[in-house]
Short mmCIF file of C-alpha atoms (C1' of nucleotides) in Angstrom, two decimals:
data_model
loop_
_atom_site.label_atom_id
_atom_site.label_comp_id
_atom_site.label_asym_id
_atom_site.label_seq_id
_atom_site.Cartn_x
_atom_site.Cartn_y
_atom_site.Cartn_z
CA MET A 454 73.50 91.99 90.96
CA GLY A 455 75.67 95.01 91.72
CA ASN A 456 74.41 95.24 95.28
CA GLU A 457 77.40 93.43 96.69
CA VAL A 458 79.79 95.73 94.88
CA ILE A 459 78.04 98.74 96.32
CA SER A 460 78.17 97.33 99.82
CA TYR A 461 81.87 96.64 99.36
CA LEU A 462 82.75 100.04 97.96
CA SER A 463 80.72 101.78 100.64
CA LYS A 464 83.09 100.40 103.24
CA HIS A 465 85.85 102.52 101.78
CA ILE A 466 84.24 105.55 100.14
CA LYS A 467 80.93 107.36 100.07
CA LEU A 468 78.83 106.68 96.99
CA SER A 469 76.12 109.00 95.74
CA PRO A 470 72.79 107.46 94.69
CA ARG A 471 73.72 108.23 91.10
CA GLN A 472 77.02 106.38 91.43
CA LYS A 473 75.25 103.39 92.91
CA GLU A 474 72.87 103.35 89.98
CA LEU A 475 75.79 103.47 87.60
CA ILE A 476 77.49 100.51 89.18
CA GLU A 477 74.35 98.40 89.06
CA LYS A 478 74.03 99.03 85.34
CA CYS A 479 77.56 98.41 84.26
CA THR A 480 78.55 95.02 85.58
CA ILE A 481 79.50 91.96 83.54
CA VAL A 482 79.03 88.72 85.44
CA LYS A 483 80.59 85.33 84.68
CA SER A 484 80.78 81.93 86.37
CA TYR A 485 83.73 79.57 86.71
CA THR A 486 84.09 76.03 88.00
CA LYS A 487 86.29 75.03 90.92
CA GLY A 488 89.93 74.78 89.92
CA THR A 489 89.76 77.30 87.09
CA ILE A 490 92.95 79.31 86.68
CA LEU A 491 91.91 82.89 85.98
CA LEU A 492 95.45 84.17 85.56
CA ARG A 493 98.84 82.53 85.19
CA GLN A 494 102.14 83.80 86.49
CA GLY A 495 104.00 85.18 83.45
CA ASN A 496 100.85 86.01 81.51
CA ILE A 497 99.33 89.43 80.98
CA ALA A 498 96.60 90.39 83.44
CA ASN A 499 93.90 92.00 81.35
CA GLU A 500 91.00 91.48 83.73
CA SER A 501 90.14 92.52 87.25
CA TYR A 502 87.42 90.85 89.32
CA PHE A 503 84.91 91.20 92.07
CA VAL A 504 83.79 88.06 93.89
CA LEU A 505 80.02 87.58 94.13
CA LYS A 506 80.14 83.90 95.07
CA GLY A 507 82.97 81.48 95.86
CA ILE A 508 86.56 82.10 96.83
CA VAL A 509 89.65 82.88 94.80
CA ARG A 510 93.26 82.34 95.81
CA SER A 511 96.24 84.29 94.57
CA TYR A 512 99.62 82.63 94.82
CA ALA A 513 103.14 82.80 93.42
CA ILE A 514 105.84 80.25 92.72
CA ASN A 515 109.43 81.34 93.27
CA ASP A 516 112.70 80.05 91.79
CA ASN A 517 112.83 77.24 94.39
CA GLU A 518 109.47 76.02 93.04
CA GLN A 519 107.96 76.97 96.39
CA GLU A 520 104.33 77.99 96.30
CA THR A 521 103.25 80.94 98.44
CA THR A 522 99.67 81.95 98.98
CA ILE A 523 99.42 85.70 98.75
CA GLU A 524 95.76 86.21 99.53
CA PHE A 525 92.32 84.59 99.69
CA TYR A 526 89.44 86.54 98.16
CA PRO A 527 86.01 85.42 99.38
CA GLU A 528 82.68 87.11 98.62
CA GLU A 529 82.62 90.88 98.45
CA GLN A 530 86.30 91.19 97.69
CA ALA A 531 87.85 93.03 94.75
CA ILE A 532 90.74 91.34 92.94
CA ILE A 533 92.98 93.73 91.08
CA PRO A 534 96.16 92.03 89.87
CA LEU A 535 99.21 94.19 90.48
CA THR A 536 100.06 94.12 86.81
CA TYR A 537 96.48 94.80 85.74
CA GLY A 538 96.38 97.03 82.68
CA LYS A 539 100.14 96.93 82.21
CA ARG A 540 102.36 95.09 79.78
CA ILE A 541 104.36 93.47 82.54
CA PRO A 542 103.85 89.69 82.98
CA SER A 543 101.85 88.79 86.07
CA THR A 544 103.76 87.97 89.25
CA HIS A 545 101.12 85.57 90.52
CA PHE A 546 98.38 83.06 89.77
CA LEU A 547 94.66 83.42 90.38
CA GLU A 548 92.75 80.20 91.06
CA CYS A 549 89.11 79.47 91.91
CA LEU A 550 89.02 77.35 95.07
CA GLU A 551 85.27 76.81 94.64
CA ASP A 552 82.73 77.33 91.89
CA CYS A 553 82.79 81.09 91.52
CA THR A 554 80.58 83.88 90.23
CA LEU A 555 82.61 86.97 89.44
CA ILE A 556 82.13 90.44 88.08
CA ILE A 557 84.61 90.99 85.28
CA ASN A 558 86.31 94.21 84.36
CA ASN A 559 88.97 95.09 81.80
CA PRO A 560 90.98 98.21 81.01
CA GLU A 561 89.16 98.97 77.75
CA TYR A 562 85.77 98.72 79.39
CA GLU A 563 87.07 100.84 82.23
CA GLN A 564 88.24 103.54 79.82
CA GLU A 565 84.81 103.49 78.23
CA MET A 566 83.26 103.96 81.64
CA PHE A 567 85.64 106.74 82.57
CA ALA A 568 84.72 108.59 79.41
CA LYS A 569 81.00 108.24 80.09
CA TYR A 570 81.14 108.74 83.84
CA PRO A 571 84.25 110.65 84.92
CA GLU A 572 83.47 110.16 88.62
CA PHE A 573 84.32 106.52 88.12
CA GLU A 574 87.99 107.26 87.67
CA SER A 575 88.46 108.69 91.14
CA ILE A 576 86.56 105.76 92.63
CA CYS A 577 89.07 103.42 91.02
CA ARG A 578 92.03 105.53 92.06
CA VAL A 579 90.89 105.53 95.68
CA MET A 580 90.39 101.77 95.57
CA GLY A 581 93.95 101.37 94.36
CA GLU A 582 95.22 103.48 97.23
CA VAL A 583 93.21 101.48 99.74
CA MET A 584 94.64 98.22 98.43
CA MET A 585 98.17 99.55 98.61
CA ALA A 586 97.69 100.66 102.22
CA GLN A 587 96.25 97.26 103.13
CA LEU A 588 99.17 95.49 101.51
CA GLN A 589 101.68 97.58 103.41
CA GLU A 590 99.84 97.02 106.65
CA SER A 591 99.70 93.28 106.27
CA PHE A 592 103.40 93.20 105.44
CA THR A 593 104.25 95.15 108.59
CA ASP A 594 101.95 92.92 110.57
CA TYR A 595 103.49 89.81 109.10
CA LYS A 596 106.92 90.88 110.25
CA THR A 597 105.92 91.59 113.84
CA ARG A 598 103.59 88.65 114.48
CA LYS A 599 104.47 85.03 114.96
CA PRO A 600 102.72 82.37 112.85
CA GLU A 601 100.58 81.49 115.85
CA GLU A 602 99.43 85.10 116.25
CA ARG A 603 98.64 85.29 112.56
CA TYR A 604 96.60 82.10 112.82
CA LEU A 605 94.68 83.39 115.82
CA TYR A 606 93.99 86.61 113.96
CA ILE A 607 92.41 84.65 111.13
CA MET A 608 90.39 82.53 113.55
CA GLU A 609 88.97 85.70 115.02
CA HIS A 610 88.53 87.89 111.96
CA ARG A 611 88.05 85.46 109.09
CA PRO A 612 86.83 82.25 110.74
CA THR A 613 85.06 81.00 107.61
CA LEU A 614 88.39 80.72 105.81
CA LEU A 615 89.26 77.72 107.98
CA GLN A 616 86.28 75.82 106.65
CA ARG A 617 86.73 76.77 103.02
CA VAL A 618 90.46 76.60 102.46
CA PRO A 619 92.81 73.57 102.50
CA LEU A 620 95.13 73.83 105.47
CA TYR A 621 98.28 73.41 103.43
CA GLN A 622 97.33 76.51 101.50
CA LEU A 623 96.60 78.36 104.72
CA ALA A 624 100.02 77.25 105.94
CA SER A 625 101.76 78.83 102.96
CA TYR A 626 99.70 81.95 103.60
CA LEU A 627 100.99 82.03 107.18
CA GLY A 628 104.52 81.38 106.00
CA ILE A 629 104.99 77.92 107.55
CA LYS A 630 104.90 74.27 106.45
CA PRO A 631 101.68 72.26 106.66
CA GLU A 632 103.17 70.06 109.41
CA SER A 633 103.87 73.09 111.54
CA LEU A 634 100.35 74.39 111.12
CA SER A 635 99.03 71.01 112.14
CA ARG A 636 101.08 71.09 115.34
CA LEU A 637 100.22 74.70 115.99
CA ARG A 638 96.53 73.83 115.88
CA LYS A 639 97.06 70.86 118.18
CA ARG A 640 98.89 73.07 120.68
CA LEU A 641 96.07 75.59 120.70
CA THR A 642 93.31 73.03 121.32
CA LYS A 643 95.28 71.50 124.18
CA ASN A 644 95.95 74.76 125.99
CA ASN A 645 92.34 75.91 125.77
CA MET B 1086 120.62 119.18 91.48
CA GLY B 1087 117.87 117.23 89.75
CA ASN B 1088 120.35 114.93 88.01
CA GLU B 1089 119.94 112.22 90.59
CA VAL B 1090 116.18 112.27 90.20
CA ILE B 1091 116.49 111.87 86.48
CA SER B 1092 118.87 108.98 86.83
CA TYR B 1093 116.44 107.34 89.25
CA LEU B 1094 113.35 107.85 87.13
CA SER B 1095 115.17 106.66 84.03
CA LYS B 1096 115.54 103.25 85.65
CA HIS B 1097 111.78 102.81 85.48
CA ILE B 1098 110.49 104.93 82.60
CA LYS B 1099 111.77 106.73 79.55
CA LEU B 1100 112.07 110.49 79.93
CA SER B 1101 112.13 112.91 77.03
CA PRO B 1102 114.73 115.70 77.06
CA ARG B 1103 111.93 118.14 77.77
CA GLN B 1104 110.76 116.14 80.79
CA LYS B 1105 114.30 116.04 82.11
CA GLU B 1106 114.54 119.78 81.79
CA LEU B 1107 111.25 120.16 83.66
CA ILE B 1108 112.42 118.05 86.55
CA GLU B 1109 115.66 119.99 86.91
CA LYS B 1110 113.74 123.23 87.18
CA CYS B 1111 111.08 122.24 89.64
CA THR B 1112 112.81 120.76 92.64
CA ILE B 1113 112.79 122.07 96.20
CA VAL B 1114 115.77 120.91 98.23
CA LYS B 1115 116.12 120.85 102.03
CA SER B 1116 118.61 119.51 104.55
CA TYR B 1117 118.00 117.71 107.83
CA THR B 1118 120.26 116.60 110.67
CA LYS B 1119 120.71 113.00 111.75
CA GLY B 1120 117.84 111.83 113.94
CA THR B 1121 115.23 114.15 112.45
CA ILE B 1122 111.77 112.62 112.32
CA LEU B 1123 110.24 113.60 109.00
CA LEU B 1124 106.91 111.92 109.66
CA ARG B 1125 105.25 110.43 112.73
CA GLN B 1126 102.93 107.45 112.86
CA GLY B 1127 99.45 108.89 113.33
CA ASN B 1128 100.22 112.21 111.67
CA ILE B 1129 99.19 113.32 108.20
CA ALA B 1130 101.77 112.75 105.48
CA ASN B 1131 101.75 115.90 103.40
CA GLU B 1132 105.20 115.56 101.89
CA SER B 1133 106.98 113.06 99.69
CA TYR B 1134 110.75 112.94 99.30
CA PHE B 1135 113.65 112.02 97.12
CA VAL B 1136 116.98 111.29 98.78
CA LEU B 1137 119.97 113.20 97.38
CA LYS B 1138 122.29 112.54 100.31
CA GLY B 1139 122.03 110.45 103.47
CA ILE B 1140 119.69 107.60 104.36
CA VAL B 1141 116.13 107.54 105.66
CA ARG B 1142 114.43 104.72 107.53
CA SER B 1143 110.73 104.00 107.56
CA TYR B 1144 109.40 102.00 110.50
CA ALA B 1145 106.20 101.21 112.34
CA ILE B 1146 105.36 100.42 115.94
CA ASN B 1147 102.55 97.93 116.54
CA ASP B 1148 100.27 97.42 119.57
CA ASN B 1149 102.94 95.31 121.30
CA GLU B 1150 105.24 98.34 121.14
CA GLN B 1151 107.41 96.36 118.76
CA GLU B 1152 109.33 98.36 116.22
CA THR B 1153 109.57 97.06 112.67
CA THR B 1154 111.77 98.54 109.99
CA ILE B 1155 109.83 98.70 106.77
CA GLU B 1156 112.48 100.06 104.42
CA PHE B 1157 115.79 101.91 104.17
CA TYR B 1158 115.99 104.67 101.59
CA PRO B 1159 119.55 105.63 100.63
CA GLU B 1160 120.58 108.02 97.86
CA GLU B 1161 118.55 108.02 94.65
CA GLN B 1162 115.45 106.59 96.31
CA ALA B 1163 111.97 108.07 96.24
CA ILE B 1164 109.98 108.07 99.48
CA ILE B 1165 106.26 108.25 98.99
CA PRO B 1166 104.37 107.58 102.24
CA LEU B 1167 101.43 105.27 101.66
CA THR B 1168 99.07 107.86 103.06
CA TYR B 1169 100.65 110.67 101.10
CA GLY B 1170 98.04 113.16 99.96
CA LYS B 1171 95.25 111.47 101.91
CA ARG B 1172 93.48 112.35 105.12
CA ILE B 1173 94.34 109.03 106.72
CA PRO B 1174 96.91 109.14 109.56
CA SER B 1175 100.28 107.73 108.61
CA THR B 1176 100.97 104.07 109.34
CA HIS B 1177 104.69 104.60 109.81
CA PHE B 1178 107.54 106.86 110.88
CA LEU B 1179 110.22 108.41 108.67
CA GLU B 1180 113.57 109.05 110.34
CA CYS B 1181 116.91 110.40 109.05
CA LEU B 1182 119.64 107.93 109.99
CA GLU B 1183 122.31 110.40 108.82
CA ASP B 1184 122.42 114.07 107.92
CA CYS B 1185 120.21 114.15 104.86
CA THR B 1186 119.62 116.31 101.80
CA LEU B 1187 116.20 115.69 100.32
CA ILE B 1188 114.02 116.91 97.51
CA ILE B 1189 110.64 117.84 98.92
CA ASN B 1190 107.30 117.50 97.24
CA ASN B 1191 103.72 118.10 98.39
CA PRO B 1192 100.30 117.49 96.87
CA GLU B 1193 99.55 121.17 96.24
CA TYR B 1194 102.85 121.69 94.47
CA GLU B 1195 102.21 118.51 92.53
CA GLN B 1196 98.80 119.74 91.39
CA GLU B 1197 100.41 122.95 90.25
CA MET B 1198 102.92 120.94 88.27
CA PHE B 1199 100.25 118.71 86.78
CA ALA B 1200 98.36 121.77 85.59
CA LYS B 1201 101.45 123.28 83.98
CA TYR B 1202 102.94 120.05 82.66
CA PRO B 1203 100.30 117.34 82.22
CA GLU B 1204 102.90 114.72 81.31
CA PHE B 1205 104.00 114.84 84.92
CA GLU B 1206 100.85 113.16 86.10
CA SER B 1207 101.45 109.95 84.20
CA ILE B 1208 105.05 109.88 85.43
CA CYS B 1209 103.77 109.95 88.99
CA ARG B 1210 101.10 107.38 88.31
CA VAL B 1211 103.62 104.96 86.83
CA MET B 1212 105.93 105.49 89.78
CA GLY B 1213 103.10 104.58 92.13
CA GLU B 1214 102.45 101.38 90.19
CA VAL B 1215 106.12 100.48 90.26
CA MET B 1216 106.26 100.94 94.02
CA MET B 1217 103.19 98.80 94.52
CA ALA B 1218 104.62 95.99 92.42
CA GLN B 1219 107.91 96.16 94.33
CA LEU B 1220 106.08 96.01 97.63
CA GLN B 1221 104.11 92.95 96.60
CA GLU B 1222 107.21 91.25 95.31
CA SER B 1223 109.19 91.84 98.48
CA PHE B 1224 106.27 90.52 100.53
CA THR B 1225 106.14 87.31 98.51
CA ASP B 1226 109.89 87.03 98.72
CA TYR B 1227 109.83 87.60 102.45
CA LYS B 1228 107.45 84.70 102.93
CA THR B 1229 109.48 82.20 100.91
CA ARG B 1230 112.99 83.12 102.08
CA LYS B 1231 114.60 82.40 105.41
CA PRO B 1232 116.20 85.27 107.39
CA GLU B 1233 119.63 84.02 106.33
CA GLU B 1234 118.69 84.17 102.65
CA ARG B 1235 117.32 87.67 103.11
CA TYR B 1236 120.55 88.73 104.79
CA LEU B 1237 122.67 87.25 102.00
CA TYR B 1238 120.53 89.03 99.46
CA ILE B 1239 121.28 92.34 101.14
CA MET B 1240 124.98 91.56 101.34
CA GLU B 1241 124.99 90.98 97.61
CA HIS B 1242 122.64 93.68 96.36
CA ARG B 1243 122.86 96.43 98.98
CA PRO B 1244 126.21 95.89 100.68
CA THR B 1245 126.58 99.53 101.74
CA LEU B 1246 123.55 99.17 104.00
CA LEU B 1247 125.62 97.05 106.38
CA GLN B 1248 128.03 99.90 106.98
CA ARG B 1249 125.43 102.61 107.32
CA VAL B 1250 122.66 101.01 109.33
CA PRO B 1251 122.67 99.80 112.97
CA LEU B 1252 122.39 96.04 113.05
CA TYR B 1253 119.42 96.01 115.41
CA GLN B 1254 117.49 97.99 112.84
CA LEU B 1255 118.59 95.64 110.09
CA ALA B 1256 117.42 92.77 112.31
CA SER B 1257 113.92 94.21 112.55
CA TYR B 1258 114.00 94.67 108.78
CA LEU B 1259 114.82 90.98 108.38
CA GLY B 1260 112.14 90.04 110.87
CA ILE B 1261 114.41 88.64 113.60
CA LYS B 1262 115.88 89.80 116.93
CA PRO B 1263 119.28 91.50 117.09
CA GLU B 1264 120.77 88.52 118.93
CA SER B 1265 119.71 86.20 116.15
CA LEU B 1266 121.24 88.43 113.51
CA SER B 1267 124.47 88.49 115.48
CA ARG B 1268 124.57 84.69 115.54
CA LEU B 1269 123.56 84.43 111.92
CA ARG B 1270 126.52 86.62 110.96
CA LYS B 1271 128.87 84.56 113.10
CA ARG B 1272 127.65 81.38 111.43
CA LEU B 1273 128.29 82.79 107.98
CA THR B 1274 131.85 83.94 108.69
CA LYS B 1275 132.71 80.54 110.15
CA ASN B 1276 131.41 78.51 107.25
CA ASN B 1277 133.14 80.65 104.61
"C1'" DC C 678 140.49 111.39 128.65
"C1'" DT C 679 136.65 109.94 131.01
"C1'" DT C 680 132.03 108.76 131.49
"C1'" DA C 681 127.34 107.62 130.30
"C1'" DG C 682 124.52 105.71 126.94
"C1'" DT C 683 123.84 103.10 123.06
"C1'" DT C 684 124.81 99.15 120.22
"C1'" DA C 685 126.72 94.50 119.62
"C1'" DT C 686 128.07 90.01 121.16
"C1'" DT C 687 127.93 85.76 123.85
"C1'" DG C 688 126.10 82.08 126.88
"C1'" DA C 689 122.45 79.09 128.55
"C1'" DT C 690 117.93 77.37 127.89
"C1'" DG C 691 113.25 76.56 126.04
"C1'" DT C 692 110.13 76.83 122.06
"C1'" DT C 693 109.09 76.58 117.40
"C1'" DT C 694 109.89 75.33 112.86
"C1'" DG C 695 111.86 72.35 109.08
"C1'" DT C 696 112.66 67.88 107.26
"C1'" DC C 697 111.92 63.13 106.20
"C1'" DA C 698 109.03 59.38 106.60
"C1'" DA C 699 104.97 56.88 107.71
"C1'" DG C 700 100.25 56.36 108.56
"C1'" DA C 701 95.31 58.16 109.04
"C1'" DA C 702 91.48 60.65 107.25
"C1'" DT C 703 89.00 62.66 103.61
"C1'" DG C 704 86.82 63.21 99.18
"C1'" DG C 705 85.76 62.39 94.39
"C1'" DA C 706 85.33 59.17 90.31
"C1'" DG C 707 83.99 55.19 88.61
"C1'" DC D 888 80.55 51.03 97.82
"C1'" DT D 889 85.28 50.77 96.54
"C1'" DC D 890 89.46 52.61 95.18
"C1'" DC D 891 92.80 56.10 94.36
"C1'" DA D 892 94.55 60.57 95.11
"C1'" DT D 893 94.80 64.25 97.85
"C1'" DT D 894 95.09 66.22 102.30
"C1'" DC D 895 96.04 65.96 107.12
"C1'" DT D 896 98.32 64.24 111.16
"C1'" DT D 897 102.04 62.23 113.94
"C1'" DG D 898 106.77 60.89 115.27
"C1'" DA D 899 111.72 61.66 115.69
"C1'" DC D 900 115.45 64.56 115.12
"C1'" DA D 901 118.15 68.67 113.70
"C1'" DA D 902 118.38 73.59 112.95
"C1'" DA D 903 116.99 78.19 113.91
"C1'" DC D 904 114.95 81.65 116.63
"C1'" DA D 905 113.33 83.94 121.17
"C1'" DT D 906 114.31 85.15 125.61
"C1'" DC D 907 116.86 86.62 129.67
"C1'" DA D 908 121.00 88.10 131.44
"C1'" DA D 909 125.70 89.54 131.38
"C1'" DT D 910 129.54 91.48 129.17
"C1'" DA D 911 132.06 93.82 125.50
"C1'" DA D 912 132.58 97.39 121.99
"C1'" DC D 913 131.56 101.61 120.34
"C1'" DT D 914 130.01 106.72 120.35
"C1'" DA D 915 129.20 111.10 121.74
"C1'" DA D 916 129.31 114.74 125.33
"C1'" DG D 917 131.48 116.91 128.88
#
DNA sequence: CTTAGTTATTGATGTTTGTCAAGAATGGAG
DNA sequence: CTCCATTCTTGACAAACATCAATAACTAAG
């Protein structure tokens, strides 16, 4: 069951055979039905996840009641809420867009693991750093690209998203209204 | 000299008198002239900073040779490059927009400090978490607000920026072209 | 003070997005 | 299968931004 986790982690750091063994042993797996809210904005985030099957969306609602999709997490993605393990209320929601199978983690269990297998702590630290760098990069990218360029990027690099995600949610991910995404797509099919 | 650091840190975490004393003792201060590049995109970031005087800009250049301002760091701001202490090349530049006086830090010095004063490690960890949360929040905010709203936010919360920063750099921070910022400003003065 | 270089504004024009409203397509529940 | 709710598309119009080009304002160096 932990194979997917190992394949994911291996993209970012080198794992020793012993570490791989460890990960396989220590995973808690749960399933959720489509539509399940894993975390609510304002609540405390006391779990982190790893997606084995399905797709999870993270989104936030601001004072204008506008909903913004922050990220989609399909298979082989780690989901670590920003407020994970802190006392601060969560800044965003987590929602299952399909029936999902997830690996669950929580701070207490993590601490237990760290005590038993100290190497685990640096793995987690590195993962945190990687996520932060990715976040910064996508922010920079977001500022320099137009919605159309962002859409084309997704078509090229994450084409399955288009089949699995409602377009109005993709629109809020791109930072435009659903109508604009609709027209953008029409434009693209015409010109090619 | 460390007073400003203490005042900054105190905004985010509680410091004991002993910790404050520590910080005062252990700071390395340097000065740079306007225009100095502290860090280049592609290079290794082996220093982090704290601004005592002046203002530093972080920006990135993407494949289209477009320059995007990521953040302005005036007095009392910590600057921790995302790739700080890692072997990854930096994703952004750091540039002094004025003559600057900065507190310098590097990973080796940090490790030394951690060994001597273990409490320091958790201070740094918390600071990292705070920065990450801020980054995520500004990203979400960026997606839901229009350029005009972002400009008004700066006028209200960081009014000094407008006097210290060239408008074309502020424009790239807001995600628009200088011409558009110019017109946006004109619009606002007319309607109020 | 003058000049060269940078930064800011303005005008004209085309494209894209937002908004409001209506209609078409899709999908799930009974 | 039918119906209802959600999701997607389309139209018309206004607002905002990008682009190109020219001019104005400002700054720093000689």
